[in-house]
Short mmCIF file of C-alpha atoms in Angstrom, two decimals:
data_model
loop_
_atom_site.label_atom_id
_atom_site.label_comp_id
_atom_site.label_asym_id
_atom_site.label_seq_id
_atom_site.Cartn_x
_atom_site.Cartn_y
_atom_site.Cartn_z
CA MET A 20 50.34 27.23 39.91
CA ASP A 21 49.38 30.16 37.68
CA THR A 22 51.57 28.74 34.95
CA ASP A 23 49.88 25.33 35.17
CA ARG A 24 46.44 26.95 35.03
CA GLU A 25 47.41 28.95 31.95
CA ARG A 26 48.69 25.81 30.19
CA HIS A 27 45.51 23.91 31.08
CA ARG A 28 43.38 26.79 29.84
CA ALA A 29 45.39 26.95 26.59
CA ARG A 30 44.92 23.21 26.01
CA GLU A 31 41.18 23.50 26.61
CA THR A 32 40.97 26.44 24.23
CA ALA A 33 42.88 24.57 21.50
CA PHE A 34 40.67 21.50 21.99
CA TYR A 35 37.54 23.66 21.80
CA LEU A 36 38.73 25.30 18.58
CA PHE A 37 39.54 21.88 17.09
CA THR A 38 36.20 20.31 17.99
CA GLN A 39 34.29 23.35 16.72
CA GLN A 40 36.33 23.39 13.47
CA SER A 41 37.41 26.95 14.21
CA LEU A 42 41.15 26.54 13.72
CA PRO A 43 42.84 28.60 11.00
CA ALA A 44 42.66 26.65 7.75
CA CYS A 45 42.94 27.08 4.03
CA LYS A 46 39.48 26.87 2.53
CA PRO A 47 39.74 27.34 -1.23
CA VAL A 48 36.58 28.39 -3.01
CA LEU A 49 36.18 26.28 -6.16
CA THR A 50 34.79 28.79 -8.60
CA PRO A 51 33.80 27.61 -12.10
CA GLY A 52 37.00 29.11 -13.49
CA TRP A 53 39.17 27.17 -11.06
CA VAL A 54 37.36 23.88 -11.75
CA ILE A 55 37.69 24.30 -15.52
CA ALA A 56 41.39 25.18 -15.20
CA ILE A 57 42.11 22.14 -13.00
CA PHE A 58 40.45 19.73 -15.43
CA LEU A 59 42.23 21.32 -18.39
CA PHE A 60 45.56 21.00 -16.57
CA MET A 61 44.90 17.32 -15.80
CA GLY A 62 44.03 16.63 -19.44
CA VAL A 63 47.14 18.39 -20.73
CA ILE A 64 49.33 16.36 -18.35
CA PHE A 65 47.74 12.92 -18.53
CA ILE A 66 47.27 12.58 -22.31
CA PRO A 67 50.97 13.14 -23.27
CA VAL A 68 52.12 10.91 -20.42
CA GLY A 69 49.76 8.17 -21.61
CA LEU A 70 50.91 8.47 -25.23
CA VAL A 71 54.58 8.29 -24.21
CA THR A 72 53.86 5.25 -22.05
CA LEU A 73 51.98 3.50 -24.87
CA ARG A 74 54.85 4.21 -27.27
CA ALA A 75 57.34 2.68 -24.82
CA SER A 76 55.12 -0.39 -24.45
CA HIS A 77 54.72 -0.80 -28.21
CA CYS A 78 58.51 -0.67 -28.66
CA VAL A 79 58.77 -3.93 -26.72
CA VAL A 80 58.99 -6.95 -29.02
CA GLU A 81 57.35 -10.08 -27.68
CA ILE A 82 56.87 -13.63 -28.95
CA VAL A 83 54.49 -15.94 -27.07
CA ASP A 84 53.97 -19.64 -27.80
CA ARG A 85 51.56 -21.97 -26.01
CA TYR A 86 53.02 -25.46 -25.96
CA ASP A 87 51.14 -27.51 -23.38
CA ILE A 88 48.69 -29.07 -25.90
CA ASP A 89 50.91 -29.45 -28.96
CA CYS A 90 53.65 -31.11 -26.89
CA VAL A 91 51.35 -33.99 -25.98
CA PRO A 92 51.43 -36.84 -28.55
CA GLU A 93 48.22 -37.26 -30.51
CA PRO A 94 47.27 -40.66 -28.99
CA SER A 95 47.64 -39.28 -25.45
CA ARG A 96 45.56 -36.13 -25.82
CA MET A 97 42.41 -37.83 -24.58
CA ASP A 98 44.10 -38.47 -21.23
CA LYS A 99 46.79 -35.85 -20.73
CA VAL A 100 47.05 -36.47 -16.97
CA SER A 101 48.07 -40.10 -17.46
CA TYR A 102 50.60 -39.02 -20.07
CA ILE A 103 52.30 -36.42 -17.88
CA GLN A 104 52.41 -38.78 -14.88
CA ASP A 105 53.93 -41.67 -16.82
CA ASP A 106 57.71 -41.43 -16.44
CA SER A 107 58.29 -44.10 -19.12
CA ILE A 108 57.03 -41.78 -21.88
CA PRO A 109 59.59 -39.23 -23.15
CA LYS A 110 58.49 -35.63 -22.61
CA ASN A 111 60.83 -33.92 -25.08
CA CYS A 112 59.25 -31.56 -27.60
CA SER A 113 60.42 -29.09 -30.24
CA ARG A 114 58.80 -25.76 -31.01
CA PHE A 115 59.60 -23.09 -33.61
CA MET A 116 59.43 -19.38 -32.83
CA LYS A 117 59.82 -16.94 -35.72
CA VAL A 118 61.14 -13.45 -35.04
CA HIS A 119 58.97 -10.87 -36.83
CA LYS A 120 60.83 -7.80 -35.56
CA TYR A 121 64.42 -7.12 -34.55
CA MET A 122 65.00 -8.04 -30.91
CA LYS A 123 67.86 -6.36 -29.12
CA ALA A 124 69.64 -8.15 -26.30
CA PRO A 125 69.07 -8.86 -23.52
CA ILE A 126 66.05 -10.94 -24.47
CA TYR A 127 64.14 -12.15 -21.44
CA ILE A 128 62.76 -15.69 -21.32
CA TYR A 129 59.57 -16.19 -19.31
CA TYR A 130 57.39 -19.18 -18.65
CA GLN A 131 53.72 -18.28 -18.28
CA LEU A 132 51.10 -20.24 -16.38
CA ASP A 133 47.37 -19.60 -16.70
CA ASN A 134 44.57 -20.75 -14.39
CA TYR A 135 47.16 -21.40 -11.67
CA TYR A 136 46.06 -19.97 -8.32
CA GLN A 137 49.25 -19.36 -6.38
CA ASN A 138 47.24 -16.94 -4.23
CA HIS A 139 45.18 -19.73 -2.65
CA ARG A 140 45.32 -19.23 1.12
CA ARG A 141 46.44 -22.76 2.00
CA TYR A 142 49.06 -22.73 -0.76
CA VAL A 143 50.51 -19.34 0.21
CA LYS A 144 50.79 -20.26 3.89
CA SER A 145 52.47 -23.62 3.21
CA ARG A 146 56.08 -22.45 3.67
CA SER A 147 58.56 -21.59 6.40
CA ASP A 148 60.57 -18.44 5.83
CA LYS A 149 62.69 -19.10 8.93
CA GLN A 150 63.60 -22.56 7.67
CA LEU A 151 64.59 -21.12 4.28
CA LEU A 152 67.00 -18.84 6.12
CA ASP A 153 68.23 -21.12 8.94
CA GLY A 154 67.71 -24.63 7.55
CA GLN A 155 67.35 -27.56 9.93
CA LYS A 156 68.29 -25.37 12.88
CA TYR A 157 64.68 -24.20 12.85
CA HIS A 158 62.36 -27.02 13.92
CA ASP A 159 58.89 -25.46 13.99
CA THR A 160 57.71 -26.15 10.45
CA SER A 161 54.04 -26.75 11.22
CA SER A 162 53.11 -24.02 8.74
CA CYS A 163 54.45 -26.24 5.92
CA GLN A 164 51.72 -28.84 6.21
CA PRO A 165 50.98 -31.09 4.40
CA VAL A 166 54.58 -31.21 3.06
CA GLU A 167 56.39 -30.91 6.39
CA SER A 168 58.35 -34.14 6.74
CA ASN A 169 58.91 -37.51 5.09
CA ASN A 170 59.86 -40.75 6.85
CA ASN A 171 60.09 -38.81 10.13
CA ARG A 172 62.78 -36.57 8.69
CA PRO A 173 62.34 -32.87 7.94
CA ILE A 174 62.05 -31.62 4.37
CA VAL A 175 64.17 -28.64 3.34
CA PRO A 176 62.66 -26.58 1.82
CA CYS A 177 59.26 -27.60 3.14
CA GLY A 178 55.79 -26.59 2.04
CA LEU A 179 53.54 -26.83 -0.99
CA ILE A 180 55.14 -23.90 -2.81
CA ALA A 181 58.59 -25.48 -2.95
CA TRP A 182 57.08 -28.95 -3.56
CA SER A 183 55.31 -27.68 -6.71
CA LEU A 184 58.44 -26.10 -8.23
CA PHE A 185 58.15 -25.57 -12.00
CA ASN A 186 60.44 -28.02 -13.82
CA ASP A 187 60.02 -27.60 -17.57
CA THR A 188 63.39 -26.94 -19.25
CA PHE A 189 64.18 -25.05 -22.45
CA GLU A 190 67.05 -25.08 -24.94
CA PHE A 191 67.28 -22.52 -27.76
CA ILE A 192 68.94 -23.09 -31.15
CA ARG A 193 69.35 -20.64 -34.04
CA GLU A 194 70.80 -21.73 -37.39
CA GLY A 195 72.20 -24.90 -35.86
CA ALA A 196 74.03 -23.05 -33.06
CA GLU A 197 72.85 -23.08 -29.47
CA LEU A 198 71.86 -19.75 -27.96
CA LYS A 199 73.39 -19.50 -24.51
CA VAL A 200 70.92 -18.70 -21.77
CA ASN A 201 72.14 -16.68 -18.79
CA ARG A 202 70.33 -18.00 -15.74
CA LYS A 203 72.21 -15.92 -13.18
CA ASN A 204 70.66 -12.97 -11.34
CA ILE A 205 67.11 -13.85 -12.35
CA ALA A 206 65.92 -13.53 -8.74
CA TRP A 207 65.78 -10.38 -6.63
CA LYS A 208 69.07 -9.60 -4.91
CA SER A 209 67.25 -8.92 -1.63
CA ASP A 210 65.71 -12.41 -1.75
CA ARG A 211 69.06 -14.07 -2.42
CA SER A 212 70.84 -12.15 0.31
CA HIS A 213 68.27 -11.96 3.11
CA LYS A 214 65.59 -14.64 2.65
CA PHE A 215 67.49 -17.78 1.59
CA GLY A 216 70.41 -19.06 3.65
CA LYS A 217 73.90 -19.34 2.19
CA ASN A 218 74.56 -22.42 4.34
CA VAL A 219 71.15 -24.06 3.90
CA TYR A 220 71.08 -27.04 1.55
CA PRO A 221 68.12 -29.08 0.25
CA PHE A 222 67.46 -32.13 2.40
CA ASN A 223 65.01 -35.00 1.91
CA PHE A 224 63.36 -32.98 -0.88
CA GLN A 225 61.03 -34.76 -3.35
CA ASN A 226 61.86 -38.15 -1.80
CA GLY A 227 58.26 -39.12 -1.08
CA THR A 228 55.93 -41.30 -3.09
CA LEU A 229 54.13 -38.28 -4.57
CA ILE A 230 56.43 -35.99 -6.55
CA GLY A 231 55.16 -32.46 -7.01
CA GLY A 232 57.52 -30.65 -9.37
CA GLY A 233 61.21 -30.09 -9.89
CA LYS A 234 64.07 -31.47 -7.80
CA LEU A 235 66.92 -29.46 -6.26
CA ASN A 236 70.63 -30.12 -6.24
CA PRO A 237 71.48 -31.03 -2.61
CA GLU A 238 75.03 -29.69 -3.06
CA ILE A 239 73.96 -26.13 -3.94
CA PRO A 240 72.77 -23.77 -1.15
CA LEU A 241 69.29 -22.32 -1.38
CA SER A 242 70.67 -18.82 -1.90
CA ASP A 243 72.06 -20.01 -5.26
CA GLN A 244 68.97 -21.98 -6.34
CA GLU A 245 67.51 -19.07 -8.26
CA ASP A 246 64.76 -21.11 -9.95
CA LEU A 247 63.40 -21.87 -6.49
CA ILE A 248 63.76 -18.25 -5.32
CA VAL A 249 61.81 -16.98 -8.33
CA TRP A 250 59.11 -19.61 -7.83
CA MET A 251 58.73 -18.91 -4.11
CA ARG A 252 57.69 -15.31 -4.81
CA THR A 253 54.04 -16.19 -5.37
CA SER A 254 51.76 -14.40 -7.79
CA ALA A 255 48.62 -12.53 -6.81
CA LEU A 256 46.79 -13.39 -10.06
CA PRO A 257 45.92 -16.74 -11.68
CA SER A 258 47.82 -15.82 -14.87
CA PHE A 259 51.46 -14.92 -14.31
CA ARG A 260 54.93 -15.03 -15.77
CA LYS A 261 58.20 -15.89 -14.10
CA LEU A 262 61.69 -15.21 -15.39
CA TYR A 263 63.57 -18.26 -16.68
CA GLY A 264 66.71 -16.60 -18.03
CA ARG A 265 68.16 -14.17 -20.56
CA ILE A 266 69.51 -14.53 -24.09
CA GLU A 267 72.50 -12.20 -24.46
CA GLU A 268 72.45 -12.13 -28.29
CA ASP A 269 70.38 -10.04 -30.71
CA LEU A 270 67.77 -11.77 -32.85
CA ASP A 271 67.24 -10.51 -36.38
CA VAL A 272 64.06 -10.32 -38.42
CA ASP A 273 62.95 -13.69 -39.84
CA ASP A 274 65.24 -15.64 -37.55
CA VAL A 275 63.72 -18.98 -36.55
CA VAL A 276 64.49 -20.09 -33.02
CA VAL A 277 64.13 -23.81 -32.37
CA VAL A 278 63.08 -24.52 -28.79
CA ASN A 279 63.84 -27.99 -27.47
CA LEU A 280 61.89 -28.36 -24.26
CA MET A 281 61.00 -30.96 -21.68
CA ASN A 282 57.28 -30.93 -20.99
CA ASN A 283 57.49 -32.16 -17.39
CA TYR A 284 55.18 -29.91 -15.41
CA ASN A 285 51.63 -31.10 -14.79
CA THR A 286 49.04 -28.41 -15.46
CA TYR A 287 46.57 -30.81 -17.08
CA SER A 288 45.00 -32.04 -13.85
CA PHE A 289 43.51 -28.58 -13.15
CA GLY A 290 43.04 -27.21 -16.69
CA GLY A 291 46.06 -24.93 -16.63
CA LYS A 292 47.96 -23.58 -19.62
CA LYS A 293 51.69 -23.28 -20.25
CA LYS A 294 53.30 -20.70 -22.51
CA LEU A 295 56.82 -19.64 -23.39
CA ALA A 296 57.52 -15.95 -23.96
CA LEU A 297 60.54 -14.13 -25.39
CA SER A 298 60.50 -10.40 -24.73
CA THR A 299 62.71 -7.34 -24.91
CA SER A 300 62.29 -4.44 -22.50
CA SER A 301 62.06 -0.67 -22.58
CA TRP A 302 62.82 2.08 -20.06
CA LEU A 303 59.38 1.34 -18.59
CA GLY A 304 59.85 -2.44 -18.37
CA GLY A 305 57.99 -5.12 -20.31
CA LYS A 306 54.97 -4.89 -22.58
CA ASN A 307 51.94 -3.55 -20.73
CA ASP A 308 49.43 -1.14 -22.27
CA PHE A 309 47.28 -0.73 -19.15
CA LEU A 310 49.12 2.27 -17.68
CA GLY A 311 49.12 4.13 -21.00
CA HIS A 312 45.43 3.47 -21.65
CA ALA A 313 44.57 4.52 -18.09
CA CYS A 314 46.44 7.83 -18.45
CA VAL A 315 44.89 8.59 -21.84
CA PHE A 316 41.42 7.75 -20.49
CA ALA A 317 41.91 9.99 -17.45
CA GLY A 318 43.19 12.83 -19.62
CA CYS A 319 40.36 12.57 -22.15
CA SER A 320 37.78 12.40 -19.34
CA SER A 321 39.26 15.52 -17.74
CA LEU A 322 39.20 17.45 -21.02
CA THR A 323 35.63 16.35 -21.68
CA LEU A 324 34.52 17.53 -18.23
CA ALA A 325 36.38 20.81 -18.70
CA ILE A 326 34.55 21.45 -21.99
CA ILE A 327 31.18 20.54 -20.45
CA PHE A 328 31.73 22.85 -17.46
CA MET A 329 32.92 25.61 -19.77
CA LEU A 330 29.79 25.42 -21.89
CA LEU A 331 27.58 25.38 -18.79
CA HIS A 332 29.45 28.34 -17.36
CA VAL A 333 29.02 30.33 -20.59
CA LYS A 334 25.32 29.51 -20.80
CA TYR A 335 24.47 29.92 -17.08
CA ARG A 336 26.87 32.53 -15.81
CA ARG A 337 24.95 33.24 -12.63
#
């Protein structure tokens, strides 16, 4: 009994000390000297990190070409939607991309879409992750509406995301010779292994009256349909890039790459833009100056505050 009372009393004491903020704690006193030193330290760290990051970003060579307008014939530019929806009109187009700086392999090929809201709530929810993994064994595909079934038969893969699969194709030629594009391992390994079934095959896909985007080979399992896997990882922003493949050859300065493409995908009905990007990479990834500018800005702001506080401390010591 005495032991229980002592434990109860100890718990009450600890609770009292906690509620009264009387527990032992480290309470550093931020003197002017400490504040100035901290801001100086932050400036000395952030500015070099930002400059190194900017240098890495500037080492990335990138070529971007917008093709959605120029690949529409002149007579059809007044009504681009009718043009893209008319299957009788050929959609082939040729573009020329000049290399202004040496590009070391691997060279990543991206397609870029602007003003395309993959983050729309109804669009994002229109999928069935369990069906992607288990196929027709999973029957509850109500989340895929309005692309759930066709002719009373299930659609695999179902949902608006899969239905709107990007289907422009690209072929690259340099000096009359075709540049081989490696389209393997463009999707995350975790997605291929754990989110898309190895024994799940497309079924009844794009067989309706309204065709959304690309078609899938019904003889290839979803785990090997890497275009689909890349597309199903939706973007959070209305402007995004997705990996199309890799060129495993170096490109020299002044090389002209001829791009033969099929302009199939409809972005005209909602004012979207389509671009093709060729890019190298650095140890930090692709070209992105934001992180470097943010670090330099934080470092310069810290140094500025340190100087201001130092002058105030010298003038008003007390």
